Amino acid sequence: MNMKSVAVDFGDRKLDIEVPESAVIAEFENPPLLEDPVGAVRAALAKPYGCPPLSELAKPGMRVAIGFDDPTRPNTPPQTILPEIIDVLLQAGVSERDIIFVNACSNHKKSTRSELANHLGLKIFNRFWPLGQILNHDCADSTQLKYFGITDGGRYVEMNRHFFEADLMIYQGNVASAAWKSYTGTGAVVGLASTRSIASHHSFHSIPDPGSKNSASTKRYGSVKEEMTNYLDQATGKQVFYINSINGLGGKMAGVFAGTAKDVKPPAWELAEKLFRRPVPQQADVLVVGLPQTYSYGSANNTLIAAVGALVPPRFSPGKPILREGGVVIAVSPTSGVIDERTFPSYPEAIRLYRQCFSAHSLVDYEDEFSHRQEYLHSYTHNYAYPAIHAFWLLYENEYTLGRASRVIMAGTSNPGAFRELGITPTANFADAWKIATRSVGPDPMTVVAPTFWSKPRLKFDVQS
């Protein structure tokens, strides 16, 4: 079998691996970018989808809350968009003292002062931080949350009080690939929700699967975000004004769309479909994913974050699953498998608990106890740590690929035991991983390589046959 060399992400460098000459390389290609992003933002604010211009919505005396996707997203869009929003608000007569920013960190860690300054840019940060007008969302503090009720689909609606009690709610977000057919964006109902609210759509029974778009629940209620957004619109009598960007490399914008959640979604998703889908001729026997040093929630040295790097990509299949039943996933990483317990204090205990379970489903019974553990709450509130239950969300979403693949391999790790307890086979190098894979699927496997899945905007694997 003829082979070829492909350079894949491997920590903070590239690693050349040998794969079949027929292997498909699936990689994000940078699209045409906006030539005048500031002008495009101004045009979007002036002519939004489904509502009047922002300049007409803003009135003197209004209290305005601006939510924004947290620093797990690129910082170029907020630094481009937020100053333009402020200019429109002030020109409309809104007092600068009546504007607050809320970091929509969902069930992630809160952002430090320096992280917020880096994300928002010094122009915004130095202007609004000194008077306490830039806040981190707190998903656990009941005094900062407001309960609105439970949707017909069983979603618990409890949201950030500072944001949803404002007279005018604005949200700066990003449209990027998510699992299956979905994309991110219009995310206030997730980014500004309480832990209990997030659990009502992130818990094991709620993690989407490939057939979820055709399920009875989906047909009745629409997507989780649509269901909760509609409920909040009725409960508050107001709609969030969204401005979402679609980004290329370095967070540079390829498109920007403003308006209500319902109306801004179709044009944004239409562009996203063009930019993020990558055709793959058929399902993969072997899917190879390169892992950079840092992505998503932090360092790939973290066992669970490295596991996410291996196990989540197969879920980015909008049609037929990219990985065939019984296929093999090989993640390539020098991960040390060591968890930073200051930032992720609950992860080691969650993994020990998972080790005692036959399935991640069993962890559901421990969600409430973990969420209310005082030492974890203290770390989240005061030490910029991830909430305790975040580890559960990762274990839940990992379950799909563990059940579908015959093997998941972590090639290059220096800590084999850390991955064995997550159901992942460790190898010292890619060559050893390839030998194991071909023993499982045969000597001439259909191979798909995603060398930069995590270091570039995430793509979707569009299986053609």
Tab-separated table of C-alpha atoms in Angstrom:
chain	number	residue	atom	x	y	z
A	1	MET	CA	0.000	0.000	0.000
A	2	ASN	CA	1.405	3.378	-1.012
A	3	MET	CA	1.666	5.895	1.809
A	4	LYS	CA	1.968	9.676	2.065
A	5	SER	CA	3.114	12.051	4.772
A	6	VAL	CA	0.655	14.456	6.405
A	7	ALA	CA	1.551	17.109	9.006
A	8	VAL	CA	-0.947	17.155	11.886
A	9	ASP	CA	-1.238	19.227	15.050
A	10	PHE	CA	0.826	17.677	17.845
A	11	GLY	CA	0.879	19.897	20.902
A	12	ASP	CA	2.767	23.088	20.123
A	13	ARG	CA	4.266	21.726	16.907
A	14	LYS	CA	3.419	19.687	13.823
A	15	LEU	CA	4.041	15.956	13.475
A	16	ASP	CA	4.445	14.166	10.143
A	17	ILE	CA	2.481	10.908	10.056
A	18	GLU	CA	2.263	8.241	7.338
A	19	VAL	CA	-1.227	7.430	6.049
A	20	PRO	CA	-2.517	5.711	2.890
A	21	GLU	CA	-2.094	7.689	-0.301
A	22	SER	CA	-5.880	7.497	-0.706
A	23	ALA	CA	-6.498	9.207	2.659
A	24	VAL	CA	-8.838	12.197	2.539
A	25	ILE	CA	-7.506	15.358	4.199
A	26	ALA	CA	-10.413	17.293	5.723
A	27	GLU	CA	-9.354	20.777	6.722
A	28	PHE	CA	-10.987	24.187	7.102
A	29	GLU	CA	-10.142	26.522	4.243
A	30	ASN	CA	-10.144	30.214	5.020
A	31	PRO	CA	-13.049	31.914	3.219
A	32	PRO	CA	-13.170	35.394	1.680
A	33	LEU	CA	-13.174	37.815	4.607
A	34	LEU	CA	-15.031	41.087	5.026
A	35	GLU	CA	-12.985	43.866	3.444
A	36	ASP	CA	-14.509	46.457	5.782
A	37	PRO	CA	-15.607	44.657	8.968
A	38	VAL	CA	-16.425	47.880	10.837
A	39	GLY	CA	-18.587	49.048	7.955
A	40	ALA	CA	-20.312	45.654	7.855
A	41	VAL	CA	-21.056	45.862	11.590
A	42	ARG	CA	-22.535	49.333	11.207
A	43	ALA	CA	-24.687	48.138	8.306
A	44	ALA	CA	-25.909	45.131	10.320
A	45	LEU	CA	-26.864	47.308	13.299
A	46	ALA	CA	-28.688	49.721	10.985
A	47	LYS	CA	-30.571	47.052	9.050
A	48	PRO	CA	-31.169	44.020	11.274
A	49	TYR	CA	-33.359	41.017	10.529
A	50	GLY	CA	-36.808	41.012	12.123
A	51	CYS	CA	-36.654	44.206	14.184
A	52	PRO	CA	-35.997	47.962	13.958
A	53	PRO	CA	-32.415	49.281	13.839
A	54	LEU	CA	-30.563	49.342	17.143
A	55	SER	CA	-30.602	53.148	16.993
A	56	GLU	CA	-34.414	53.046	17.149
A	57	LEU	CA	-34.603	50.396	19.876
A	58	ALA	CA	-32.317	52.356	22.214
A	59	LYS	CA	-33.949	55.202	24.178
A	60	PRO	CA	-32.755	57.738	26.765
A	61	GLY	CA	-33.097	56.394	30.304
A	62	MET	CA	-32.878	52.742	29.286
A	63	ARG	CA	-30.793	50.257	31.231
A	64	VAL	CA	-28.870	48.278	28.616
A	65	ALA	CA	-27.175	44.905	29.101
A	66	ILE	CA	-24.694	43.601	26.542
A	67	GLY	CA	-23.925	39.899	26.778
A	68	PHE	CA	-20.971	38.441	24.904
A	69	ASP	CA	-19.585	34.985	24.177
A	70	ASP	CA	-16.826	34.194	26.659
A	71	PRO	CA	-13.084	34.016	25.915
A	72	THR	CA	-13.332	30.429	24.678
A	73	ARG	CA	-14.307	32.266	21.461
A	74	PRO	CA	-12.001	34.563	19.415
A	75	ASN	CA	-11.471	38.148	20.571
A	76	THR	CA	-11.415	39.894	17.179
A	77	PRO	CA	-15.248	40.001	16.834
A	78	PRO	CA	-15.990	41.624	20.226
A	79	GLN	CA	-13.195	44.150	19.754
A	80	THR	CA	-14.692	45.065	16.384
A	81	ILE	CA	-18.399	44.919	17.243
A	82	LEU	CA	-18.743	46.219	20.808
A	83	PRO	CA	-17.326	49.740	20.224
A	84	GLU	CA	-19.838	50.194	17.389
A	85	ILE	CA	-22.702	49.133	19.659
A	86	ILE	CA	-21.602	51.640	22.292
A	87	ASP	CA	-21.477	54.444	19.719
A	88	VAL	CA	-25.051	53.694	18.597
A	89	LEU	CA	-26.331	53.563	22.187
A	90	LEU	CA	-24.734	56.851	23.201
A	91	GLN	CA	-25.949	58.608	20.062
A	92	ALA	CA	-29.465	57.386	20.896
A	93	GLY	CA	-29.279	59.057	24.311
A	94	VAL	CA	-28.435	56.085	26.534
A	95	SER	CA	-26.267	57.084	29.486
A	96	GLU	CA	-22.877	55.372	29.640
A	97	ARG	CA	-23.508	54.620	33.324
A	98	ASP	CA	-26.631	52.654	32.331
A	99	ILE	CA	-24.693	50.138	30.230
A	100	ILE	CA	-23.358	46.856	31.620
A	101	PHE	CA	-21.480	44.003	29.974
A	102	VAL	CA	-22.064	40.384	31.014
A	103	ASN	CA	-19.540	37.688	30.159
A	104	ALA	CA	-21.743	34.773	29.058
A	105	CYS	CA	-19.522	32.063	30.491
A	106	SER	CA	-22.342	29.533	30.849
A	107	ASN	CA	-21.011	26.559	32.847
A	108	HIS	CA	-17.411	27.498	32.104
A	109	LYS	CA	-15.038	29.196	34.497
A	110	LYS	CA	-15.323	32.910	35.141
A	111	SER	CA	-12.783	35.081	33.352
A	112	THR	CA	-10.033	36.922	35.203
A	113	ARG	CA	-9.550	40.647	34.873
A	114	SER	CA	-6.661	40.175	32.425
A	115	GLU	CA	-8.638	37.646	30.370
A	116	LEU	CA	-11.542	40.073	30.065
A	117	ALA	CA	-9.214	42.910	29.090
A	118	ASN	CA	-7.611	40.740	26.424
A	119	HIS	CA	-10.989	39.593	25.105
A	120	LEU	CA	-12.827	42.912	25.069
A	121	GLY	CA	-9.862	45.101	24.237
A	122	LEU	CA	-8.505	47.912	26.394
A	123	LYS	CA	-10.755	50.517	24.770
A	124	ILE	CA	-13.881	48.885	26.211
A	125	PHE	CA	-12.276	47.409	29.323
A	126	ASN	CA	-10.684	50.608	30.642
A	127	ARG	CA	-13.866	52.532	29.972
A	128	PHE	CA	-16.321	50.226	31.772
A	129	TRP	CA	-14.370	48.081	34.250
A	130	PRO	CA	-13.477	50.759	36.855
A	131	LEU	CA	-17.144	51.432	37.713
A	132	GLY	CA	-18.104	47.757	37.903
A	133	GLN	CA	-19.893	47.636	34.558
A	134	ILE	CA	-18.250	44.430	33.315
A	135	LEU	CA	-19.554	41.318	35.050
A	136	ASN	CA	-18.954	37.597	34.915
A	137	HIS	CA	-22.105	35.523	34.687
A	138	ASP	CA	-22.463	33.294	37.768
A	139	CYS	CA	-24.340	30.054	37.079
A	140	ALA	CA	-24.619	29.139	40.774
A	141	ASP	CA	-25.446	32.347	42.692
A	142	SER	CA	-29.220	32.469	43.185
A	143	THR	CA	-29.114	36.206	43.946
A	144	GLN	CA	-27.866	36.861	40.403
A	145	LEU	CA	-30.349	34.512	38.735
A	146	LYS	CA	-34.030	34.801	37.880
A	147	TYR	CA	-36.373	31.841	37.505
A	148	PHE	CA	-38.893	32.124	34.668
A	149	GLY	CA	-40.480	28.667	34.649
A	150	ILE	CA	-40.320	25.334	32.831
A	151	THR	CA	-41.007	24.927	29.124
A	152	ASP	CA	-43.426	22.334	27.769
A	153	GLY	CA	-40.380	20.345	26.705
A	154	GLY	CA	-39.115	20.221	30.304
A	155	ARG	CA	-36.370	22.843	30.056
A	156	TYR	CA	-35.714	24.720	33.278
A	157	VAL	CA	-35.525	28.435	32.465
A	158	GLU	CA	-33.358	30.287	34.996
A	159	MET	CA	-31.236	33.110	33.662
A	160	ASN	CA	-28.882	35.942	34.558
A	161	ARG	CA	-30.883	38.626	36.340
A	162	HIS	CA	-28.619	41.517	35.317
A	163	PHE	CA	-29.134	40.738	31.641
A	164	PHE	CA	-32.781	39.729	31.444
A	165	GLU	CA	-34.055	42.518	33.701
A	166	ALA	CA	-32.478	45.199	31.495
A	167	ASP	CA	-34.717	47.373	29.344
A	168	LEU	CA	-32.688	46.503	26.253
A	169	MET	CA	-30.785	43.237	25.860
A	170	ILE	CA	-28.005	42.950	23.267
A	171	TYR	CA	-25.859	39.878	22.657
A	172	GLN	CA	-22.616	39.604	20.679
A	173	GLY	CA	-22.003	36.034	19.586
A	174	ASN	CA	-20.338	33.738	17.083
A	175	VAL	CA	-21.774	31.281	14.581
A	176	ALA	CA	-19.515	28.229	14.467
A	177	SER	CA	-19.923	24.522	13.835
A	178	ALA	CA	-21.593	22.473	16.560
A	179	ALA	CA	-22.492	18.787	16.705
A	180	TRP	CA	-24.593	17.144	14.002
A	181	LYS	CA	-26.607	19.675	11.961
A	182	SER	CA	-26.322	22.527	14.431
A	183	TYR	CA	-24.334	25.742	14.673
A	184	THR	CA	-23.702	28.061	17.595
A	185	GLY	CA	-25.058	31.599	17.807
A	186	THR	CA	-28.111	33.221	19.465
A	187	GLY	CA	-26.704	31.777	22.667
A	188	ALA	CA	-28.013	33.953	25.506
A	189	VAL	CA	-30.221	31.112	26.771
A	190	VAL	CA	-27.125	28.922	27.199
A	191	GLY	CA	-24.369	31.399	28.008
A	192	LEU	CA	-26.424	33.201	30.660
A	193	ALA	CA	-28.206	30.210	32.198
A	194	SER	CA	-27.923	28.645	35.648
A	195	THR	CA	-26.362	25.230	36.204
A	196	ARG	CA	-29.803	23.726	36.728
A	197	SER	CA	-31.030	25.264	33.495
A	198	ILE	CA	-27.993	24.001	31.592
A	199	ALA	CA	-28.474	20.537	33.083
A	200	SER	CA	-31.960	20.432	31.581
A	201	HIS	CA	-30.381	20.361	28.114
A	202	HIS	CA	-26.781	19.208	28.714
A	203	SER	CA	-27.452	16.195	30.937
A	204	PHE	CA	-27.066	12.692	29.516
A	205	HIS	CA	-30.675	12.297	28.405
A	206	SER	CA	-30.460	15.666	26.618
A	207	ILE	CA	-27.154	15.379	24.705
A	208	PRO	CA	-28.211	15.418	21.034
A	209	ASP	CA	-27.746	12.389	18.806
A	210	PRO	CA	-27.766	12.092	15.006
A	211	GLY	CA	-31.479	11.310	14.945
A	212	SER	CA	-32.520	14.108	17.277
A	213	LYS	CA	-33.631	16.372	14.440
A	214	ASN	CA	-36.320	13.831	13.611
A	215	SER	CA	-37.373	13.043	17.158
A	216	ALA	CA	-40.892	13.691	18.399
A	217	SER	CA	-39.564	16.186	20.949
A	218	THR	CA	-37.685	18.167	18.305
A	219	LYS	CA	-40.658	18.222	15.941
A	220	ARG	CA	-42.888	19.511	18.719
A	221	TYR	CA	-40.630	22.072	20.368
A	222	GLY	CA	-37.858	22.861	17.857
A	223	SER	CA	-34.263	23.075	19.031
A	224	VAL	CA	-33.470	23.636	22.700
A	225	LYS	CA	-32.418	27.221	22.015
A	226	GLU	CA	-35.556	27.942	20.001
A	227	GLU	CA	-37.766	26.448	22.689
A	228	MET	CA	-36.134	28.408	25.508
A	229	THR	CA	-35.859	31.618	23.482
A	230	ASN	CA	-39.561	31.544	22.632
A	231	TYR	CA	-40.396	30.923	26.279
A	232	LEU	CA	-38.257	33.852	27.440
A	233	ASP	CA	-39.653	36.175	24.778
A	234	GLN	CA	-43.133	35.528	26.143
A	235	ALA	CA	-42.102	35.644	29.804
A	236	THR	CA	-40.211	38.939	29.512
A	237	GLY	CA	-42.199	40.611	26.748
A	238	LYS	CA	-38.842	41.499	25.140
A	239	GLN	CA	-36.507	40.041	22.556
A	240	VAL	CA	-32.726	39.918	22.615
A	241	PHE	CA	-31.026	41.938	19.873
A	242	TYR	CA	-28.319	39.633	18.510
A	243	ILE	CA	-25.274	40.458	16.455
A	244	ASN	CA	-23.450	37.300	15.379
A	245	SER	CA	-20.312	36.961	13.305
A	246	ILE	CA	-19.036	34.039	11.258
A	247	ASN	CA	-15.285	33.865	11.541
A	248	GLY	CA	-12.317	32.613	9.586
A	249	LEU	CA	-8.753	32.143	10.790
A	250	GLY	CA	-7.719	34.370	13.677
A	251	GLY	CA	-11.345	35.293	14.342
A	252	LYS	CA	-11.410	37.585	11.311
A	253	MET	CA	-14.971	37.992	10.146
A	254	ALA	CA	-16.417	36.471	6.990
A	255	GLY	CA	-19.939	37.681	7.745
A	256	VAL	CA	-21.963	39.535	10.370
A	257	PHE	CA	-25.701	39.381	11.009
A	258	ALA	CA	-27.935	41.267	13.448
A	259	GLY	CA	-31.548	40.899	14.529
A	260	THR	CA	-33.856	38.690	16.551
A	261	ALA	CA	-32.955	35.067	17.246
A	262	LYS	CA	-35.603	33.680	14.910
A	263	ASP	CA	-34.808	35.997	12.016
A	264	VAL	CA	-31.021	36.183	12.227
A	265	LYS	CA	-30.528	32.411	12.206
A	266	PRO	CA	-31.465	31.545	8.554
A	267	PRO	CA	-29.046	33.911	6.763
A	268	ALA	CA	-26.234	33.183	9.227
A	269	TRP	CA	-26.648	29.418	8.952
A	270	GLU	CA	-26.859	29.640	5.173
A	271	LEU	CA	-23.383	31.189	5.071
A	272	ALA	CA	-22.107	28.795	7.741
A	273	GLU	CA	-23.204	25.812	5.652
A	274	LYS	CA	-21.113	27.097	2.762
A	275	LEU	CA	-18.036	27.760	4.883
A	276	PHE	CA	-17.841	24.870	7.336
A	277	ARG	CA	-18.990	21.757	5.449
A	278	ARG	CA	-16.218	19.659	3.915
A	279	PRO	CA	-17.219	16.867	1.505
A	280	VAL	CA	-15.883	13.400	2.323
A	281	PRO	CA	-16.565	10.662	-0.256
A	282	GLN	CA	-17.590	7.966	2.223
A	283	GLN	CA	-17.532	6.978	5.875
A	284	ALA	CA	-14.135	6.525	7.475
A	285	ASP	CA	-12.761	3.242	8.721
A	286	VAL	CA	-10.119	5.330	10.491
A	287	LEU	CA	-10.468	8.972	11.533
A	288	VAL	CA	-7.215	10.697	12.523
A	289	VAL	CA	-7.362	13.953	14.509
A	290	GLY	CA	-4.394	16.143	15.412
A	291	LEU	CA	-4.583	17.850	18.806
A	292	PRO	CA	-2.880	21.238	19.396
A	293	GLN	CA	-1.527	22.188	22.800
A	294	THR	CA	-4.535	24.319	23.752
A	295	TYR	CA	-8.102	24.384	22.446
A	296	SER	CA	-11.680	24.511	23.615
A	297	TYR	CA	-11.527	24.613	27.435
A	298	GLY	CA	-7.775	24.578	28.000
A	299	SER	CA	-4.641	22.464	27.713
A	300	ALA	CA	-4.636	19.072	25.996
A	301	ASN	CA	-2.492	17.867	28.898
A	302	ASN	CA	-5.801	17.684	30.765
A	303	THR	CA	-7.014	14.098	30.365
A	304	LEU	CA	-10.642	15.016	29.751
A	305	ILE	CA	-9.841	17.823	27.322
A	306	ALA	CA	-7.593	15.475	25.344
A	307	ALA	CA	-10.394	12.885	25.400
A	308	VAL	CA	-12.806	15.501	24.049
A	309	GLY	CA	-10.296	16.173	21.285
A	310	ALA	CA	-10.481	12.531	20.241
A	311	LEU	CA	-14.142	11.758	20.869
A	312	VAL	CA	-16.076	14.857	19.809
A	313	PRO	CA	-15.060	15.233	16.119
A	314	PRO	CA	-17.147	12.232	14.930
A	315	ARG	CA	-20.223	14.092	16.177
A	316	PHE	CA	-19.609	16.876	13.636
A	317	SER	CA	-21.511	14.916	11.012
A	318	PRO	CA	-24.554	16.746	9.601
A	319	GLY	CA	-25.696	13.698	7.624
A	320	LYS	CA	-24.305	10.188	7.627
A	321	PRO	CA	-21.799	9.738	10.511
A	322	ILE	CA	-18.214	10.282	9.428
A	323	LEU	CA	-17.056	7.243	11.426
A	324	ARG	CA	-18.517	3.930	10.373
A	325	GLU	CA	-19.842	1.565	13.005
A	326	GLY	CA	-16.818	-0.254	14.390
A	327	GLY	CA	-14.344	2.252	12.970
A	328	VAL	CA	-11.259	3.561	14.759
A	329	VAL	CA	-10.366	7.065	15.958
A	330	ILE	CA	-6.713	7.993	16.399
A	331	ALA	CA	-5.953	11.247	18.219
A	332	VAL	CA	-2.349	12.417	17.963
A	333	SER	CA	-1.036	14.325	20.986
A	334	PRO	CA	1.924	14.445	23.396
A	335	THR	CA	-0.559	14.947	26.253
A	336	SER	CA	0.800	14.340	29.740
A	337	GLY	CA	-2.655	13.400	31.022
A	338	VAL	CA	-2.175	15.681	34.034
A	339	ILE	CA	-5.117	17.807	35.193
A	340	ASP	CA	-4.637	21.316	36.565
A	341	GLU	CA	-6.727	20.853	39.714
A	342	ARG	CA	-6.865	24.559	40.497
A	343	THR	CA	-8.786	25.270	37.293
A	344	PHE	CA	-10.543	21.880	37.039
A	345	PRO	CA	-10.916	20.761	40.667
A	346	SER	CA	-13.762	18.285	40.109
A	347	TYR	CA	-12.283	16.495	37.099
A	348	PRO	CA	-10.190	13.872	38.967
A	349	GLU	CA	-13.100	12.890	41.209
A	350	ALA	CA	-15.508	12.760	38.270
A	351	ILE	CA	-13.120	10.442	36.423
A	352	ARG	CA	-12.785	8.186	39.488
A	353	LEU	CA	-16.562	8.050	39.711
A	354	TYR	CA	-16.856	7.289	36.002
A	355	ARG	CA	-14.393	4.423	36.461
A	356	GLN	CA	-16.944	2.758	38.753
A	357	CYS	CA	-19.779	3.056	36.204
A	358	PHE	CA	-20.735	0.873	33.254
A	359	SER	CA	-21.889	3.976	31.374
A	360	ALA	CA	-21.701	7.744	31.725
A	361	HIS	CA	-25.486	7.594	32.120
A	362	SER	CA	-24.972	6.508	35.733
A	363	LEU	CA	-23.367	9.866	36.532
A	364	VAL	CA	-26.760	11.578	36.270
A	365	ASP	CA	-27.550	10.464	39.815
A	366	TYR	CA	-24.537	12.406	41.129
A	367	GLU	CA	-25.162	15.715	39.345
A	368	ASP	CA	-26.985	17.447	42.180
A	369	GLU	CA	-24.491	16.443	44.863
A	370	PHE	CA	-21.512	17.520	42.761
A	371	SER	CA	-23.147	20.843	41.888
A	372	HIS	CA	-23.624	21.766	45.546
A	373	ARG	CA	-20.285	20.595	46.965
A	374	GLN	CA	-18.971	23.565	48.919
A	375	GLU	CA	-15.298	23.182	48.046
A	376	TYR	CA	-16.133	23.142	44.342
A	377	LEU	CA	-18.502	26.094	44.655
A	378	HIS	CA	-15.799	28.079	46.463
A	379	SER	CA	-13.274	27.336	43.720
A	380	TYR	CA	-15.758	28.372	41.031
A	381	THR	CA	-16.793	31.558	42.824
A	382	HIS	CA	-13.393	32.775	43.970
A	383	ASN	CA	-10.606	30.893	42.147
A	384	TYR	CA	-11.727	31.036	38.506
A	385	ALA	CA	-12.300	27.273	38.401
A	386	TYR	CA	-14.721	25.353	36.226
A	387	PRO	CA	-18.007	24.409	37.902
A	388	ALA	CA	-18.005	20.896	39.336
A	389	ILE	CA	-20.518	19.446	36.927
A	390	HIS	CA	-18.676	20.560	33.797
A	391	ALA	CA	-16.729	17.303	33.866
A	392	PHE	CA	-20.020	15.425	33.551
A	393	TRP	CA	-20.977	17.266	30.352
A	394	LEU	CA	-17.712	16.168	28.737
A	395	LEU	CA	-18.117	12.555	29.808
A	396	TYR	CA	-21.666	12.530	28.447
A	397	GLU	CA	-20.733	13.846	25.017
A	398	ASN	CA	-17.802	11.435	24.809
A	399	GLU	CA	-20.125	8.449	25.141
A	400	TYR	CA	-21.340	8.486	21.525
A	401	THR	CA	-17.949	7.784	19.964
A	402	LEU	CA	-16.936	5.297	22.659
A	403	GLY	CA	-20.053	3.313	21.765
A	404	ARG	CA	-19.586	3.574	17.999
A	405	ALA	CA	-15.853	2.976	17.576
A	406	SER	CA	-14.141	-0.375	18.000
A	407	ARG	CA	-11.101	1.520	19.281
A	408	VAL	CA	-10.222	5.064	20.269
A	409	ILE	CA	-6.468	5.572	20.464
A	410	MET	CA	-4.385	8.364	21.992
A	411	ALA	CA	-1.087	8.284	20.093
A	412	GLY	CA	1.897	10.007	21.680
A	413	THR	CA	0.794	10.348	25.303
A	414	SER	CA	3.338	10.033	28.101
A	415	ASN	CA	0.655	8.928	30.593
A	416	PRO	CA	-0.984	5.731	29.306
A	417	GLY	CA	-2.865	4.897	32.494
A	418	ALA	CA	-4.757	8.190	32.526
A	419	PHE	CA	-6.394	7.337	29.196
A	420	ARG	CA	-7.050	3.662	29.837
A	421	GLU	CA	-9.473	4.599	32.608
A	422	LEU	CA	-11.474	6.665	30.096
A	423	GLY	CA	-11.760	3.744	27.672
A	424	ILE	CA	-9.048	5.071	25.351
A	425	THR	CA	-6.115	2.933	24.172
A	426	PRO	CA	-2.760	4.700	24.652
A	427	THR	CA	0.211	4.226	22.340
A	428	ALA	CA	3.685	5.723	22.361
A	429	ASN	CA	3.485	6.875	18.749
A	430	PHE	CA	1.329	7.014	15.635
A	431	ALA	CA	2.948	3.985	13.985
A	432	ASP	CA	1.846	1.768	16.879
A	433	ALA	CA	-1.647	3.265	16.748
A	434	TRP	CA	-1.861	2.562	13.011
A	435	LYS	CA	-0.961	-1.112	13.554
A	436	ILE	CA	-3.757	-1.466	16.107
A	437	ALA	CA	-6.219	0.302	13.813
A	438	THR	CA	-5.486	-1.897	10.801
A	439	ARG	CA	-5.846	-5.027	12.926
A	440	SER	CA	-9.348	-3.797	13.777
A	441	VAL	CA	-10.578	-2.583	10.375
A	442	GLY	CA	-8.335	-4.282	7.820
A	443	PRO	CA	-5.103	-3.502	5.980
A	444	ASP	CA	-6.426	-0.905	3.498
A	445	PRO	CA	-8.780	1.336	5.488
A	446	MET	CA	-10.731	4.308	4.179
A	447	THR	CA	-8.881	7.006	6.134
A	448	VAL	CA	-9.894	10.584	6.882
A	449	VAL	CA	-7.344	12.927	8.467
A	450	ALA	CA	-8.420	16.131	10.230
A	451	PRO	CA	-4.979	17.647	10.918
A	452	THR	CA	-6.206	21.004	12.259
A	453	PHE	CA	-9.730	20.242	13.477
A	454	TRP	CA	-9.150	22.070	16.775
A	455	SER	CA	-6.625	24.748	15.794
A	456	LYS	CA	-8.750	26.166	12.971
A	457	PRO	CA	-12.506	26.852	12.928
A	458	ARG	CA	-14.184	23.461	13.299
A	459	LEU	CA	-15.492	21.882	10.131
A	460	LYS	CA	-18.362	19.481	9.495
A	461	PHE	CA	-17.735	16.158	7.747
A	462	ASP	CA	-20.238	16.002	4.892
A	463	VAL	CA	-20.271	12.309	3.932
A	464	GLN	CA	-21.332	12.005	0.297
A	465	SER	CA	-22.270	8.318	0.063
